[in-house]
Amino acid sequence: MRLQRGLEVSGRVLLMAGILPPAWLGGVAALSLAKILDNMEIGHNVMHGQYDWMQDPALDSATFEWDTACPADQWRHSHNYVHHTFTNVLGQDRDVGYGLLRMTDEQRWHPRDLGNPVYALALAALFQWGVALHDVELDRVVAGTKTPAEAREKVEGVWRKARTQVLKDYALYPALAGPAAPVVLSGNLTANLVRNLWTFAVIFCGHFPDGVETFTPEEAEGEGRGGWYRRQLLGSANFRGGPLLHLLTGNLSHQIEHHMFPDLPAHRYAEIAEQVRAVCAEHGLPYNTGTFPGQLGTVARRIASLALPGREDEPVASRLGQLVGRLNPLGR
Amino acid sequence: MFTQLLELATAPHGVDRFLELVRPTWAADDTRARVVAATRETPDVVTLTLRPGRGWARGRAGQHVRLGVEIDGRRHTRCFSLASSEHRTDGLVEVTVKANPDGIVSRHLVATAAPGLVVALGAPEGDFTLPATRPDRLVLVSGGSGITPVMALLRTLVDEGHDRPITFLHYARTPADVIYADELAALGRTHPQLDVHVVTTRGAGTGALTGRFCAAHLEAVVPDLGGAEAYACGPVGLVDAALAHWEQAGAIDRLHVERYSLVAAPSDGAGERASGEGSTGARTHFAGSDVTVTSVGTTLLEQAEAAGLTPAFGCRVGICRTCTRTKVSGRVRDVRSGTVSGSGEEPIQLCVSAPCHDVVVDL
């Protein structure tokens, strides 16, 4: 917490002196890290109630607000309830493609899916806005299963929150810098972009690398408690890394443990990972993990191959997928 | 304008989350206090002298405050009466804490409180206060650590140069358990209009009176209750006896009581039923809606819904925390793990909590 606030303050201060290139770079780095820590390790985990036991009003899951365009109350609905309850159930878990991408061959192909990789890049760059509009569920309004009035209420909530964020990053701080306003503006834009790309990458690596399963509503219907745990396991994937990587991902590098025990303080997932693994081995269940670039590569391949009709394992799709995988600098 | 800009600059966390890193008591919204002295009054009582941070409004004598203390990373909040005079000029306030054998917070403070400790400090609350026109005749009765708010009244009156008769009857187990013993004795000597009687309830005692509070004690020191404004604070037995006596004397509207058991730390011990079994027949009180239901062993969410309430909920299996509410008192059992909660105020998930016995939920 102290580190995040410190980075934010130093990032803002450095950007004020951002006319000098090293200060600009340092400022962007510090502010990006501050936003990443705020969103991932602090915001996401606090809002899961992982720190409610402390009874500290500043870390209360019900009232916490974070440094991103998405209002915390809408996030608690779309993420804590929808995503964590209906994890990877098609048509119910809206994190599968964010209502925009085709993420599995069980979703029927549509000509608009040709743009899948382009949409993914756009979503990654603007991820905070994707998340902000997530709970509005525009696609459901278009389909007529959600009334415009309900959506309007959500949009107004997003507007109130996002207005503050935009004013802060793109008006107030640049204005404080006086003549250096463009430097600060570009720095803040870059920091938001870095945070967007990073959170997108981490989150998509949690549910869409190779081997992660999706489920139909029929499969999840009446699954019971054991079935729920099984679905969380099969629908999530981890990646390995050092303590710094775990911290910067908000410990979502332990996505499997997170989905099984979402209210356990995240920095302790590593401690239970061995036990989870052992249980998986005992029951012959897969425990999906890999390197971060490796997992990201398979996600990129999946997004690319699903732009075309047909199944993921058909030759044409996988050839194109491998090509995209190679072109991706993070891919394997 | 400046405040708005500052809020915008520090959005969404607010100014305090930055200020507190520099100095915890600087917080603008969240008031805190730093302990400047911790005086052990008796073996199980500590008086904390606090310097409140900015923005804290001094209350009136007799009021209590919510004190938030961090123990093993967890913040516990309890009410304590202020003991200091409302005319104190150095800006400091005092609270006196007695270690309750089952109390997490009181035991922790008595054992470890030291200068430098920072606590969360709520606004003063309560109506155990003096009328603006000070009464011509006052009777004060207290027992044990119930002396705290009564001491605040007395110190305030002394600071005002109040020169009319005050009778103070205080009860403690043994002479060694008398909180503020020296100050009481000194005040009694220097203020002829102040008549102090300290009664010990165990052993022979030193004064003329012994044993627990009773009508005979009162008649011995205050022959005529008529016209006197009275204040009583202490254990349940003492307060109930005082209420009964004043009722009988037809002067009940002149008796102010502070129920010690509501003010002091709630019990967190094993004395109560904590078997881990959900119980039926217990009563659940939803305080916000003023609805009381009899438990049939189901979760609090189901009980609330059965009573016609519509609390927010999401997954109904303890994952999403949409239904988290504050439990004010009583123990609940987590239906998933069987874990039994503490009995104090804390957030709980309605969908996986079933009452162990009578509980109060802010809903």
XYZ file of C-alpha atoms in Angstrom:
695
model
C 0.000 0.000 0.000
C 2.744 2.365 1.089
C 4.763 1.343 -1.982
C 1.830 2.043 -4.297
C 1.163 5.498 -2.858
C 4.884 6.277 -2.910
C 5.153 5.268 -6.558
C 2.111 7.297 -7.473
C 3.443 10.441 -5.820
C 6.933 10.015 -7.258
C 5.490 9.232 -10.675
C 3.424 12.411 -10.659
C 6.350 14.493 -9.428
C 8.797 13.028 -11.930
C 6.397 13.698 -14.783
C 6.286 17.342 -13.769
C 9.968 17.432 -14.617
C 9.181 15.275 -17.629
C 10.645 17.708 -20.138
C 13.880 15.803 -19.481
C 13.589 12.367 -21.096
C 14.968 10.304 -18.163
C 12.518 11.943 -15.771
C 9.657 11.272 -18.185
C 10.590 7.613 -18.463
C 11.023 7.298 -14.713
C 7.719 9.020 -14.105
C 5.864 6.805 -16.548
C 7.427 3.718 -15.016
C 6.548 4.751 -11.465
C 3.001 5.795 -12.336
C 2.395 2.647 -14.401
C 3.593 0.491 -11.536
C 1.447 2.489 -9.111
C -1.649 1.919 -11.227
C -0.846 -1.758 -11.724
C -0.383 -2.320 -7.984
C -3.516 -0.312 -7.242
C -5.652 -2.332 -9.643
C -4.207 -5.794 -9.253
C -2.635 -6.503 -5.880
C -4.668 -3.954 -3.925
C -7.976 -3.151 -5.654
C -8.894 -6.546 -7.055
C -7.939 -8.400 -3.906
C -9.450 -5.922 -1.446
C -12.750 -5.979 -3.331
C -12.831 -9.749 -3.054
C -13.045 -9.220 0.701
C -9.606 -10.741 1.242
C -8.815 -8.091 3.828
C -12.250 -7.620 5.409
C -11.001 -9.562 8.416
C -8.771 -6.589 9.241
C -11.886 -4.431 9.707
C -9.948 -1.450 8.412
C -12.419 0.949 6.762
C -9.769 1.827 4.155
C -9.615 -1.834 3.067
C -13.318 -2.626 3.221
C -14.480 -4.658 0.223
C -17.888 -2.982 0.235
C -16.627 0.587 -0.044
C -13.205 0.347 -1.694
C -12.689 2.372 -4.873
C -9.776 1.989 -7.281
C -7.727 3.975 -9.781
C -9.417 2.908 -13.021
C -12.428 3.989 -15.057
C -14.620 1.141 -13.827
C -16.774 2.010 -10.795
C -16.040 -0.408 -7.970
C -19.684 -1.273 -7.314
C -20.236 -2.387 -10.921
C -17.004 -4.373 -10.798
C -18.183 -6.176 -7.686
C -21.232 -7.313 -9.639
C -19.628 -8.193 -12.990
C -16.512 -9.763 -11.490
C -17.174 -11.065 -7.983
C -20.649 -12.316 -8.760
C -20.982 -13.008 -12.494
C -17.444 -14.088 -13.333
C -16.581 -15.929 -10.124
C -19.895 -17.771 -9.884
C -20.342 -18.702 -13.547
C -16.651 -19.052 -14.416
C -16.152 -20.062 -18.048
C -19.799 -20.962 -18.586
C -20.664 -19.836 -22.108
C -23.337 -17.196 -22.292
C -23.160 -16.640 -18.520
C -19.553 -15.696 -17.711
C -19.128 -12.413 -19.551
C -15.352 -12.521 -19.093
C -15.291 -15.043 -21.941
C -14.444 -12.565 -24.678
C -15.998 -9.575 -22.928
C -19.001 -9.744 -25.253
C -16.631 -8.905 -28.099
C -14.159 -11.698 -28.829
C -14.689 -15.274 -29.971
C -12.733 -17.245 -27.375
C -13.776 -20.850 -28.036
C -14.931 -22.944 -30.968
C -18.111 -23.635 -29.058
C -19.139 -20.077 -29.867
C -20.693 -20.051 -33.351
C -18.522 -18.318 -35.961
C -19.785 -15.096 -37.450
C -18.153 -13.053 -40.241
C -17.469 -10.223 -37.790
C -15.145 -12.617 -35.924
C -12.586 -12.110 -38.706
C -11.581 -9.031 -36.749
C -10.896 -11.083 -33.598
C -7.155 -10.229 -33.302
C -7.795 -6.568 -34.068
C -10.553 -6.395 -31.471
C -8.254 -8.092 -28.967
C -5.482 -5.541 -29.516
C -7.968 -2.699 -29.237
C -9.440 -4.205 -26.068
C -5.954 -4.617 -24.603
C -5.011 -1.004 -25.287
C -8.290 0.334 -23.925
C -8.756 -2.342 -21.323
C -9.841 -0.043 -18.491
C -12.690 1.169 -20.716
C -13.621 -2.375 -21.641
C -13.808 -3.223 -17.979
C -15.695 0.009 -17.239
C -18.404 -0.821 -19.781
C -18.414 -4.513 -18.869
C -21.372 -4.355 -16.519
C -23.407 -2.192 -18.911
C -23.716 -5.308 -21.088
C -24.295 -3.415 -24.332
C -24.579 -6.630 -26.344
C -27.513 -7.697 -24.181
C -29.213 -4.339 -24.761
C -28.802 -4.836 -28.510
C -30.164 -8.363 -28.190
C -33.109 -7.004 -26.218
C -32.518 -9.045 -23.032
C -31.640 -5.973 -21.010
C -33.709 -2.807 -20.942
C -32.109 0.468 -22.057
C -33.132 1.973 -18.701
C -31.053 -0.558 -16.759
C -28.094 0.047 -19.040
C -28.531 3.778 -18.770
C -28.211 3.622 -14.995
C -24.949 1.722 -15.347
C -23.637 4.148 -17.959
C -24.346 7.045 -15.636
C -22.362 5.299 -12.910
C -19.458 4.784 -15.300
C -19.678 8.384 -16.408
C -19.474 9.718 -12.850
C -16.451 7.565 -12.065
C -14.687 7.930 -15.409
C -15.122 11.704 -15.436
C -13.056 11.961 -12.255
C -10.383 9.673 -13.681
C -10.163 11.584 -16.952
C -10.146 14.999 -15.299
C -7.432 13.883 -12.922
C -5.067 12.309 -15.455
C -5.725 14.468 -18.502
C -6.703 17.878 -17.113
C -5.673 18.542 -13.518
C -2.125 17.171 -13.506
C -1.232 18.561 -16.941
C -2.639 21.938 -15.862
C -0.524 21.870 -12.705
C 2.542 21.419 -14.881
C 1.863 24.687 -16.698
C 3.991 24.865 -19.831
C 4.981 21.206 -19.460
C 1.340 20.141 -19.766
C 1.799 18.079 -22.965
C 4.629 16.154 -21.339
C 2.543 15.260 -18.312
C -0.453 14.447 -20.508
C 1.557 12.071 -22.654
C 3.109 10.521 -19.558
C -0.273 9.854 -17.982
C -1.602 8.449 -21.263
C 1.369 6.134 -21.520
C 1.058 4.981 -17.907
C -2.627 4.160 -18.460
C -1.732 2.309 -21.658
C 0.990 0.285 -19.949
C -1.394 -0.641 -17.162
C -4.113 -1.591 -19.704
C -1.830 -3.862 -21.703
C -0.449 -5.497 -18.598
C -3.804 -6.188 -16.954
C -5.233 -7.515 -20.213
C -2.307 -9.885 -20.627
C -2.486 -11.153 -17.054
C -6.237 -11.624 -17.080
C -6.405 -13.382 -20.424
C -3.616 -15.702 -19.289
C -5.834 -16.691 -16.392
C -8.614 -18.292 -18.397
C -7.679 -18.724 -22.052
C -4.333 -20.483 -22.507
C -4.343 -23.887 -24.203
C -5.980 -26.599 -22.178
C -8.392 -24.385 -20.272
C -11.947 -25.597 -20.679
C -15.188 -23.758 -21.179
C -18.533 -25.145 -20.159
C -22.076 -25.075 -21.419
C -24.873 -23.982 -19.098
C -26.152 -27.582 -19.171
C -22.802 -28.852 -17.892
C -22.815 -26.375 -15.012
C -26.477 -26.903 -14.146
C -26.855 -28.612 -10.789
C -23.140 -29.332 -10.561
C -22.962 -29.199 -6.753
C -20.097 -28.061 -4.629
C -17.450 -30.461 -5.877
C -18.432 -29.685 -9.444
C -18.004 -26.013 -8.807
C -14.430 -26.521 -7.563
C -13.724 -28.803 -10.521
C -14.977 -26.153 -12.953
C -12.872 -23.467 -11.266
C -9.812 -25.695 -11.659
C -10.431 -26.657 -15.266
C -11.420 -23.110 -16.203
C -8.299 -21.402 -14.869
C -4.588 -21.410 -15.583
C -1.525 -20.310 -13.660
C 1.869 -19.093 -14.713
C 5.168 -19.383 -12.966
C 7.412 -16.544 -11.924
C 9.291 -14.883 -9.144
C 7.854 -12.890 -6.245
C 7.929 -9.636 -8.241
C 5.878 -11.127 -11.086
C 3.370 -12.520 -8.595
C 3.058 -9.098 -6.944
C 2.577 -7.248 -10.233
C -0.133 -9.658 -11.325
C -1.935 -9.243 -8.015
C -1.075 -12.916 -7.534
C -3.386 -13.768 -10.426
C -0.444 -15.853 -11.548
C -2.137 -18.221 -9.088
C -5.456 -17.930 -10.918
C -6.393 -21.523 -10.028
C -5.963 -20.957 -6.290
C -7.692 -17.583 -6.619
C -10.743 -19.109 -8.255
C -11.023 -21.817 -5.648
C -10.512 -19.495 -2.677
C -11.284 -15.966 -3.903
C -11.374 -14.416 -0.431
C -8.068 -15.830 0.788
C -5.421 -13.068 0.990
C -3.719 -13.345 -2.392
C -0.131 -13.140 -1.260
C -0.589 -16.513 0.385
C -1.757 -18.431 -2.705
C 1.796 -19.628 -3.284
C 1.666 -21.372 0.094
C -1.387 -23.473 -0.781
C -0.425 -24.105 -4.406
C 1.491 -27.276 -3.533
C -1.527 -28.759 -1.775
C -3.832 -27.869 -4.654
C -1.408 -29.510 -7.050
C -1.225 -32.617 -4.914
C -5.024 -32.925 -4.837
C -5.120 -32.542 -8.629
C -2.508 -35.275 -9.042
C -4.417 -37.559 -6.697
C -7.612 -37.206 -8.727
C -5.925 -37.223 -12.133
C -7.002 -33.655 -12.913
C -4.840 -31.286 -14.965
C -3.124 -28.369 -13.218
C -2.545 -25.870 -16.005
C 0.617 -23.846 -15.621
C 3.478 -22.561 -17.719
C 5.680 -19.555 -18.240
C 4.030 -16.180 -18.645
C 5.194 -15.700 -22.276
C 4.244 -19.291 -23.039
C 0.720 -18.932 -21.710
C 0.339 -15.573 -23.448
C 1.484 -17.112 -26.719
C -1.221 -19.760 -26.621
C -3.816 -17.105 -25.811
C -2.710 -15.087 -28.854
C -2.846 -18.196 -31.004
C -6.324 -19.011 -29.803
C -7.620 -15.488 -30.488
C -6.073 -15.547 -33.964
C -7.239 -18.994 -34.963
C -10.778 -18.384 -33.785
C -11.040 -15.456 -36.183
C -11.682 -18.126 -38.797
C -14.577 -20.540 -38.815
C -14.134 -24.118 -37.787
C -12.562 -25.833 -34.858
C -9.416 -24.746 -33.065
C -7.562 -27.906 -34.042
C -8.217 -27.712 -37.769
C -5.062 -27.297 -39.848
C -5.849 -23.947 -41.469
C -6.603 -22.299 -38.190
C -3.633 -23.685 -36.347
C -1.214 -22.780 -39.158
C -2.371 -19.201 -39.046
C -2.278 -19.369 -35.277
C 1.332 -20.520 -35.221
C 2.256 -17.729 -37.578
C 0.661 -15.140 -35.330
C 2.256 -16.841 -32.332
C 5.695 -16.400 -33.916
C 5.044 -12.794 -34.862
C 4.042 -11.990 -31.308
C 7.248 -10.916 -29.561
C 5.987 -12.362 -26.293
C 5.012 -15.657 -27.918
C 7.039 -18.794 -27.847
C -12.523 24.911 -4.706
C -9.111 23.952 -3.309
C -10.633 21.036 -1.430
C -12.338 19.805 -4.588
C -9.100 19.951 -6.551
C -7.275 18.131 -3.790
C -9.942 15.457 -3.799
C -9.629 15.134 -7.551
C -5.856 14.927 -7.380
C -5.997 12.111 -4.858
C -9.036 10.300 -6.340
C -10.224 7.671 -5.811
C -8.565 7.079 -2.455
C -8.796 10.553 -0.910
C -6.344 12.831 0.811
C -6.151 10.779 3.995
C -4.650 7.744 2.342
C -1.641 9.908 1.465
C -1.508 12.053 4.594
C -1.535 9.026 6.875
C 1.759 7.916 5.389
C 3.390 11.086 6.637
C 1.628 11.209 9.984
C -1.287 8.960 10.944
C -3.102 11.587 13.007
C -3.247 14.060 10.121
C -6.105 12.252 8.453
C -8.857 14.689 7.496
C -11.947 12.448 7.461
C -10.891 9.538 9.575
C -10.050 10.883 13.008
C -7.278 9.251 14.932
C -5.417 9.877 18.135
C -1.938 9.241 19.422
C -1.430 7.924 22.937
C 0.800 10.361 24.823
C 0.650 8.644 28.207
C -0.476 5.255 29.489
C -0.915 5.193 33.263
C -1.558 1.924 35.083
C -4.197 2.856 37.660
C -4.584 -0.593 39.206
C -3.212 -3.974 38.095
C -5.973 -4.369 35.513
C -6.778 -0.770 34.590
C -4.950 1.620 32.294
C -5.709 5.279 31.640
C -4.773 6.420 28.144
C -4.128 10.092 27.559
C -4.804 10.789 23.896
C -3.942 13.606 21.554
C -6.712 13.577 18.931
C -5.764 14.443 15.361
C -7.244 17.259 13.336
C -10.956 17.373 12.843
C -11.938 15.655 16.059
C -14.653 17.568 17.923
C -14.456 17.421 21.693
C -17.722 16.119 23.047
C -19.442 16.710 26.348
C -18.546 15.166 29.670
C -20.189 11.768 30.121
C -20.089 10.808 26.446
C -18.303 7.798 24.993
C -16.214 7.276 21.873
C -15.519 4.363 19.562
C -11.887 3.423 19.743
C -10.340 1.338 16.954
C -7.280 -0.675 17.900
C -5.184 -2.850 15.628
C -4.388 -6.246 17.108
C -2.537 -8.840 14.994
C -3.337 -6.890 11.840
C -7.026 -6.677 12.563
C -8.903 -3.590 13.639
C -11.209 -4.043 16.613
C -13.605 -1.261 17.558
C -15.053 -0.820 21.020
C -16.758 1.965 22.947
C -15.087 3.632 25.897
C -16.243 6.564 28.006
C -14.190 9.735 28.056
C -12.909 10.458 31.556
C -11.472 13.914 31.058
C -13.051 17.269 31.805
C -14.675 18.978 28.849
C -12.757 22.130 29.859
C -9.323 20.584 29.582
C -7.171 23.196 27.867
C -4.220 21.151 26.561
C -6.355 19.492 23.875
C -5.845 16.032 25.378
C -8.556 13.562 26.337
C -8.495 10.533 28.603
C -10.102 7.133 28.482
C -9.791 4.547 31.222
C -9.868 0.892 30.270
C -10.367 -2.029 32.590
C -9.222 -5.458 31.404
C -12.282 -7.618 30.965
C -11.110 -11.249 31.385
C -12.809 -12.132 28.079
C -12.188 -8.850 26.263
C -9.700 -8.905 23.409
C -9.333 -5.142 23.198
C -9.359 -4.233 26.876
C -6.831 -6.921 27.762
C -4.613 -5.884 24.882
C -4.660 -2.222 25.886
C -3.999 -2.908 29.563
C -1.126 -5.223 28.687
C 0.572 -3.289 25.902
C -0.629 0.324 25.488
C 2.301 2.731 25.480
C 2.978 6.277 24.292
C 3.154 6.471 20.506
C 0.307 4.030 19.845
C -2.142 5.366 17.241
C -5.827 4.482 17.551
C -8.904 5.330 15.484
C -11.117 7.705 17.421
C -14.804 8.149 16.659
C -16.947 11.184 17.451
C -18.266 11.446 21.037
C -21.771 10.045 21.423
C -24.288 9.488 24.187
C -26.619 11.489 26.407
C -25.198 10.721 29.858
C -24.478 14.445 30.117
C -25.147 17.395 32.407
C -27.936 19.846 31.608
C -26.733 23.254 30.381
C -27.995 24.810 33.596
C -25.984 22.900 36.179
C -28.211 21.317 38.868
C -28.220 22.656 42.431
C -28.019 19.165 43.888
C -26.171 16.218 42.322
C -25.887 12.539 43.226
C -23.311 10.400 41.384
C -23.173 6.607 41.710
C -20.636 4.376 39.976
C -19.214 0.880 40.174
C -15.839 -0.439 38.963
C -14.721 1.104 35.702
C -18.181 2.691 35.458
C -16.490 5.550 37.271
C -15.070 6.790 33.960
C -17.976 8.903 32.622
C -18.927 9.949 36.157
C -15.371 11.184 36.670
C -15.709 13.246 33.508
C -18.817 14.888 34.986
C -17.081 15.534 38.291
C -13.900 16.945 36.745
C -15.952 19.197 34.501
C -17.932 20.578 37.452
C -14.738 21.129 39.458
C -13.198 23.032 36.530
C -16.288 25.207 36.389
C -15.930 26.100 40.067
C -19.290 24.482 40.738
C -19.994 25.271 44.407
C -23.199 23.373 45.152
C -23.435 20.005 46.946
C -22.374 16.825 45.120
C -22.592 13.374 46.677
C -20.442 10.716 45.022
C -20.910 7.050 45.910
C -18.373 4.740 44.272
C -18.099 0.957 44.503
C -15.009 -1.171 43.966
C -14.108 -4.723 44.960
C -11.165 -3.882 47.216
C -9.317 -0.674 48.069
C -6.647 -1.667 45.529
C -9.271 -1.689 42.767
C -10.342 1.923 43.230
C -9.615 3.831 40.028
C -8.574 7.498 40.553
C -8.316 6.803 44.317
C -5.774 9.559 44.985
C -7.580 12.154 42.909
C -10.896 11.356 44.603
C -9.348 11.692 48.032
C -7.690 15.001 47.092
C -10.888 16.423 45.629
C -12.808 15.417 48.725
C -10.289 17.262 50.919
C -10.152 20.472 48.902
C -13.819 20.800 47.986
C -16.044 20.950 51.073
C -19.248 20.774 49.007
C -18.104 17.408 47.592
C -19.027 14.347 49.674
C -17.138 11.269 48.435
C -17.855 7.738 49.688
C -15.829 4.837 48.389
C -17.401 1.475 49.226
C -15.651 -1.869 48.865
C -17.799 -4.859 48.047
C -15.372 -7.569 49.159
C -13.819 -7.975 52.578
C -14.411 -5.728 55.539
C -13.832 -2.433 53.759
C -12.459 0.741 55.239
C -15.415 3.094 55.311
C -18.734 3.038 57.113
C -20.524 1.267 54.259
C -19.772 -2.211 52.871
C -21.270 -4.529 50.301
C -23.048 -3.830 47.061
C -25.140 -0.782 46.256
C -28.488 -0.800 48.073
C -31.185 1.605 49.200
C -29.769 1.724 52.722
C -26.430 3.045 51.406
C -28.149 5.786 49.539
C -30.353 6.773 52.462
C -27.300 6.915 54.703
C -25.526 9.476 52.516
C -28.441 11.248 50.797
C -31.402 11.431 53.166
C -33.487 13.341 50.636
C -33.381 12.468 46.949
C -36.011 15.028 46.058
C -34.742 17.613 43.639
C -31.362 15.951 43.082
C -30.184 15.194 39.537
C -28.632 11.725 39.617
C -26.154 9.851 37.407
C -25.399 6.138 37.709
C -22.974 3.988 35.738
C -21.591 0.548 36.444
C -22.311 -3.170 36.138
C -25.831 -4.283 35.230
C -26.702 -5.135 38.851
C -25.815 -1.675 40.084
C -27.675 0.145 37.334
C -30.774 -2.011 37.772
C -30.758 -1.485 41.541
C -30.441 2.263 41.050
C -33.308 2.304 38.552
C -35.502 0.346 40.970
C -34.689 2.650 43.844
C -35.312 5.880 41.949
C -38.505 4.420 40.500
C -39.748 3.693 44.008
C -38.789 7.168 45.147
C -40.836 8.618 42.293
C -37.776 10.401 40.939
C -37.008 8.186 37.954
C -37.064 11.108 35.522
C -34.116 12.625 37.401
C -31.904 9.538 37.101
C -29.530 9.258 34.138
C -27.940 5.871 33.602
C -25.150 4.634 31.388
C -25.225 0.903 31.004
C -21.691 -0.171 31.585
C -22.207 -3.447 29.722
C -23.094 -1.582 26.535
C -20.262 0.869 26.872
C -17.453 -1.462 27.807
C -15.991 -4.137 25.601
C -18.426 -6.857 24.653
C -17.455 -10.259 25.890
C -15.369 -12.292 23.474
C -14.798 -15.232 25.704
C -15.887 -18.798 25.882
C -18.491 -18.179 28.551
C -21.236 -18.036 25.992
C -22.504 -20.860 23.933
C -20.037 -21.451 21.131
C -20.533 -25.072 20.353
C -20.496 -24.543 16.598
C -24.040 -25.739 16.207
C -26.612 -23.461 14.642
C -29.396 -23.019 17.092
C -33.096 -22.817 16.675
C -35.256 -20.695 18.886
C -32.668 -17.923 19.114
C -33.813 -14.484 18.068
C -32.366 -12.565 15.160
C -32.857 -8.833 15.201
C -32.452 -6.908 11.919
C -31.726 -3.539 13.455
C -32.023 -1.350 10.360
C -35.539 -2.586 9.590
C -36.535 -3.186 13.228
C -37.622 -6.742 12.490
C -37.065 -9.627 14.905
C -37.441 -13.239 13.850
C -37.073 -16.546 15.635
C -34.307 -18.630 14.166
C -35.203 -21.907 12.497
C -31.578 -22.858 11.893
C -31.317 -21.356 8.399
C -28.843 -18.737 7.205
C -29.353 -15.083 8.019
C -30.036 -14.343 4.342
C -32.850 -16.893 4.282
C -34.212 -15.620 7.584
C -34.220 -12.035 6.326
C -35.986 -13.026 3.133
C -38.512 -15.125 5.008
C -39.250 -12.023 7.081
C -39.994 -10.098 3.910
C -36.711 -8.154 3.767
C -34.785 -7.841 0.513
C -31.072 -7.665 1.279
C -28.706 -7.486 -1.697
C -27.199 -10.848 -2.580
C -25.315 -12.497 -5.408
C -24.006 -16.051 -5.456
C -25.647 -17.228 -2.185
C -22.751 -19.557 -1.491
C -20.191 -17.269 0.093
C -18.102 -16.291 -2.918
C -19.030 -12.842 -4.083
C -19.655 -10.897 -0.835
C -22.564 -8.932 -2.260
C -24.536 -9.738 0.883
C -21.861 -8.675 3.391
C -23.441 -6.763 6.272
C -22.367 -5.650 9.711
C -23.233 -7.950 12.552
C -23.615 -5.752 15.612
C -23.548 -8.431 18.286
C -23.910 -12.150 18.865
C -22.108 -15.136 17.427
C -22.752 -16.654 14.017
C -21.565 -19.921 12.525
C -20.120 -20.173 9.038
C -22.261 -22.932 7.538
C -19.434 -23.963 5.223
C -16.715 -24.521 7.782
C -18.569 -24.540 11.093
C -16.300 -21.741 12.334
C -17.937 -19.637 15.030
C -17.422 -15.884 14.914
C -16.562 -13.517 17.734
C -19.424 -11.790 19.493
C -18.451 -8.198 18.655
C -19.193 -5.989 15.702
C -17.820 -7.296 12.400
C -18.776 -7.773 8.741
C -20.362 -11.113 7.918
C -21.718 -12.749 4.774
C -25.433 -13.275 5.325
C -25.667 -16.159 2.872
C -23.294 -18.433 4.781
C -23.895 -17.279 8.354
C -26.378 -18.880 10.724
C -26.929 -17.529 14.225
C -25.544 -19.492 17.198
C -27.742 -17.586 19.613
C -29.360 -14.144 19.680
C -27.748 -11.874 17.108
C -28.253 -8.315 15.940
C -27.546 -7.498 12.292
C -27.487 -4.062 10.732
C -29.931 -4.703 7.936
